[in-house]
């Protein structure tokens, strides 16, 4: 049974996988933390700035995410683990990966 936090983070993670979100610098900038760091399949590191420059220009792959697991690390930090499959545009190969994302609760003014 999912907790409210787990459901919220799953929805946010799935939202980030949508093509309309991945193609929007504004949406990505609002969801990705300034200290964001990702290791791509090639082992190359990407920060927020690189993602905002690169991702909106790419054709979005088809994603499927399953088997979510939430780990609450501190009262304001959680880790979401899941399995993902991806098919890149113009390819017929399904790529599988184990994914992990950290979500930090931040206070925002005006919300």
PDB file of C-alpha atoms in Angstrom:
ATOM      1  CA  UNK A   1       0.000   0.000   0.000  1.00  0.00           C
ATOM      2  CA  UNK A   2       1.379   3.369  -1.017  1.00  0.00           C
ATOM      3  CA  UNK A   3       1.718   6.299   1.337  1.00  0.00           C
ATOM      4  CA  UNK A   4       0.690   9.800   0.320  1.00  0.00           C
ATOM      5  CA  UNK A   5       4.342  10.786  -0.077  1.00  0.00           C
ATOM      6  CA  UNK A   6       5.112   7.733  -2.191  1.00  0.00           C
ATOM      7  CA  UNK A   7       2.147   8.414  -4.480  1.00  0.00           C
ATOM      8  CA  UNK A   8       3.148  12.079  -4.831  1.00  0.00           C
ATOM      9  CA  UNK A   9       6.755  11.233  -5.736  1.00  0.00           C
ATOM     10  CA  UNK A  10       5.703   8.525  -8.203  1.00  0.00           C
ATOM     11  CA  UNK A  11       3.416  11.045  -9.903  1.00  0.00           C
ATOM     12  CA  UNK A  12       6.253  13.601 -10.057  1.00  0.00           C
ATOM     13  CA  UNK A  13       8.684  11.029 -11.443  1.00  0.00           C
ATOM     14  CA  UNK A  14       6.191   9.923 -14.115  1.00  0.00           C
ATOM     15  CA  UNK A  15       5.494  13.577 -14.907  1.00  0.00           C
ATOM     16  CA  UNK A  16       9.210  14.121 -15.566  1.00  0.00           C
ATOM     17  CA  UNK A  17       9.126  11.273 -18.104  1.00  0.00           C
ATOM     18  CA  UNK A  18       6.412  12.911 -20.241  1.00  0.00           C
ATOM     19  CA  UNK A  19       7.570  14.336 -23.574  1.00  0.00           C
ATOM     20  CA  UNK A  20       5.808  17.688 -23.040  1.00  0.00           C
ATOM     21  CA  UNK A  21       7.610  18.141 -19.706  1.00  0.00           C
ATOM     22  CA  UNK A  22      10.991  16.999 -21.035  1.00  0.00           C
ATOM     23  CA  UNK A  23      10.691  19.529 -23.865  1.00  0.00           C
ATOM     24  CA  UNK A  24       9.889  22.460 -21.537  1.00  0.00           C
ATOM     25  CA  UNK A  25      12.818  24.330 -20.005  1.00  0.00           C
ATOM     26  CA  UNK A  26      10.420  26.068 -17.602  1.00  0.00           C
ATOM     27  CA  UNK A  27       8.845  22.839 -16.318  1.00  0.00           C
ATOM     28  CA  UNK A  28      12.190  21.109 -15.947  1.00  0.00           C
ATOM     29  CA  UNK A  29      13.725  24.115 -14.187  1.00  0.00           C
ATOM     30  CA  UNK A  30      10.894  24.176 -11.667  1.00  0.00           C
ATOM     31  CA  UNK A  31      11.171  20.454 -10.869  1.00  0.00           C
ATOM     32  CA  UNK A  32      14.911  19.866 -10.926  1.00  0.00           C
ATOM     33  CA  UNK A  33      16.932  20.994  -7.902  1.00  0.00           C
ATOM     34  CA  UNK A  34      19.867  23.328  -8.495  1.00  0.00           C
ATOM     35  CA  UNK A  35      22.218  20.624  -7.123  1.00  0.00           C
ATOM     36  CA  UNK A  36      20.824  17.998  -9.534  1.00  0.00           C
ATOM     37  CA  UNK A  37      23.330  15.393 -10.736  1.00  0.00           C
ATOM     38  CA  UNK A  38      22.657  12.489 -13.078  1.00  0.00           C
ATOM     39  CA  UNK A  39      24.910   9.741 -14.371  1.00  0.00           C
ATOM     40  CA  UNK A  40      23.891   8.736 -17.881  1.00  0.00           C
ATOM     41  CA  UNK A  41      24.118   5.226 -19.256  1.00  0.00           C
ATOM     42  CA  UNK A  42      27.512   6.145 -20.721  1.00  0.00           C
ATOM     43  CA  UNK A  43      28.790   7.126 -17.263  1.00  0.00           C
ATOM     44  CA  UNK A  44      28.877  10.842 -18.124  1.00  0.00           C
ATOM     45  CA  UNK A  45      27.718  13.249 -15.392  1.00  0.00           C
ATOM     46  CA  UNK A  46      25.045  15.847 -16.120  1.00  0.00           C
ATOM     47  CA  UNK A  47      24.087  18.782 -13.917  1.00  0.00           C
ATOM     48  CA  UNK A  48      20.925  20.853 -14.073  1.00  0.00           C
ATOM     49  CA  UNK A  49      22.400  23.325 -16.574  1.00  0.00           C
ATOM     50  CA  UNK A  50      23.375  20.564 -19.013  1.00  0.00           C
ATOM     51  CA  UNK A  51      19.978  18.914 -18.706  1.00  0.00           C
ATOM     52  CA  UNK A  52      18.139  22.186 -19.357  1.00  0.00           C
ATOM     53  CA  UNK A  53      20.260  22.794 -22.465  1.00  0.00           C
ATOM     54  CA  UNK A  54      20.142  19.234 -23.837  1.00  0.00           C
ATOM     55  CA  UNK A  55      16.858  17.573 -22.901  1.00  0.00           C
ATOM     56  CA  UNK A  56      14.341  19.981 -24.488  1.00  0.00           C
ATOM     57  CA  UNK A  57      16.101  19.566 -27.853  1.00  0.00           C
ATOM     58  CA  UNK A  58      15.963  15.758 -27.853  1.00  0.00           C
ATOM     59  CA  UNK A  59      13.189  13.615 -29.219  1.00  0.00           C
ATOM     60  CA  UNK A  60      11.606  11.940 -26.219  1.00  0.00           C
ATOM     61  CA  UNK A  61      11.950   8.181 -25.834  1.00  0.00           C
ATOM     62  CA  UNK A  62       8.995   6.029 -24.826  1.00  0.00           C
ATOM     63  CA  UNK A  63       9.274   5.209 -21.122  1.00  0.00           C
ATOM     64  CA  UNK A  64       7.675   2.690 -18.813  1.00  0.00           C
ATOM     65  CA  UNK A  65       8.366   2.775 -15.058  1.00  0.00           C
ATOM     66  CA  UNK A  66       7.381   0.048 -12.579  1.00  0.00           C
ATOM     67  CA  UNK A  67       8.190  -1.487  -9.194  1.00  0.00           C
ATOM     68  CA  UNK A  68       8.518   1.754  -7.249  1.00  0.00           C
ATOM     69  CA  UNK A  69      10.049   1.692  -3.770  1.00  0.00           C
ATOM     70  CA  UNK A  70      10.218   4.690  -1.449  1.00  0.00           C
ATOM     71  CA  UNK A  71      12.986   5.182   1.103  1.00  0.00           C
ATOM     72  CA  UNK A  72      12.575   8.117   3.484  1.00  0.00           C
ATOM     73  CA  UNK A  73      16.107   9.208   4.337  1.00  0.00           C
ATOM     74  CA  UNK A  74      15.386  12.276   6.498  1.00  0.00           C
ATOM     75  CA  UNK A  75      12.200  14.248   7.230  1.00  0.00           C
ATOM     76  CA  UNK A  76      12.818  16.361   4.107  1.00  0.00           C
ATOM     77  CA  UNK A  77      14.650  13.899   1.819  1.00  0.00           C
ATOM     78  CA  UNK A  78      13.377  10.742   0.131  1.00  0.00           C
ATOM     79  CA  UNK A  79      14.744   8.316  -2.424  1.00  0.00           C
ATOM     80  CA  UNK A  80      12.544   6.737  -5.074  1.00  0.00           C
ATOM     81  CA  UNK A  81      13.797   3.497  -6.629  1.00  0.00           C
ATOM     82  CA  UNK A  82      12.180   1.905  -9.692  1.00  0.00           C
ATOM     83  CA  UNK A  83      12.664  -0.158 -12.835  1.00  0.00           C
ATOM     84  CA  UNK A  84      12.464   1.591 -16.173  1.00  0.00           C
ATOM     85  CA  UNK A  85      12.314   0.568 -19.793  1.00  0.00           C
ATOM     86  CA  UNK A  86      12.982   2.925 -22.667  1.00  0.00           C
ATOM     87  CA  UNK A  87      12.705   2.806 -26.435  1.00  0.00           C
ATOM     88  CA  UNK A  88      14.497   5.628 -28.221  1.00  0.00           C
ATOM     89  CA  UNK A  89      12.895   7.221 -31.293  1.00  0.00           C
ATOM     90  CA  UNK A  90      13.677   5.326 -34.509  1.00  0.00           C
ATOM     91  CA  UNK A  91      15.029   2.340 -32.570  1.00  0.00           C
ATOM     92  CA  UNK A  92      13.456  -1.022 -31.896  1.00  0.00           C
ATOM     93  CA  UNK A  93      15.602  -1.989 -28.923  1.00  0.00           C
ATOM     94  CA  UNK A  94      14.120  -1.804 -25.438  1.00  0.00           C
ATOM     95  CA  UNK A  95      16.673  -0.704 -22.874  1.00  0.00           C
ATOM     96  CA  UNK A  96      16.175  -1.589 -19.208  1.00  0.00           C
ATOM     97  CA  UNK A  97      17.593   0.156 -16.158  1.00  0.00           C
ATOM     98  CA  UNK A  98      17.291   0.436 -12.421  1.00  0.00           C
ATOM     99  CA  UNK A  99      16.668   4.071 -11.516  1.00  0.00           C
ATOM    100  CA  UNK A 100      17.056   6.095  -8.350  1.00  0.00           C
ATOM    101  CA  UNK A 101      16.045   9.675  -7.704  1.00  0.00           C
ATOM    102  CA  UNK A 102      16.337  11.861  -4.638  1.00  0.00           C
ATOM    103  CA  UNK A 103      13.498  14.233  -3.777  1.00  0.00           C
ATOM    104  CA  UNK A 104      14.046  17.077  -1.321  1.00  0.00           C
ATOM    105  CA  UNK A 105      11.210  19.013   0.257  1.00  0.00           C
ATOM    106  CA  UNK A 106      11.866  22.734  -0.064  1.00  0.00           C
ATOM    107  CA  UNK A 107       9.846  25.619   1.260  1.00  0.00           C
ATOM    108  CA  UNK A 108       8.672  27.969  -1.457  1.00  0.00           C
ATOM    109  CA  UNK A 109       7.481  31.497  -0.926  1.00  0.00           C
ATOM    110  CA  UNK A 110       3.996  32.221  -2.204  1.00  0.00           C
ATOM    111  CA  UNK A 111       2.696  28.674  -2.241  1.00  0.00           C
TER     112      UNK A 111
END
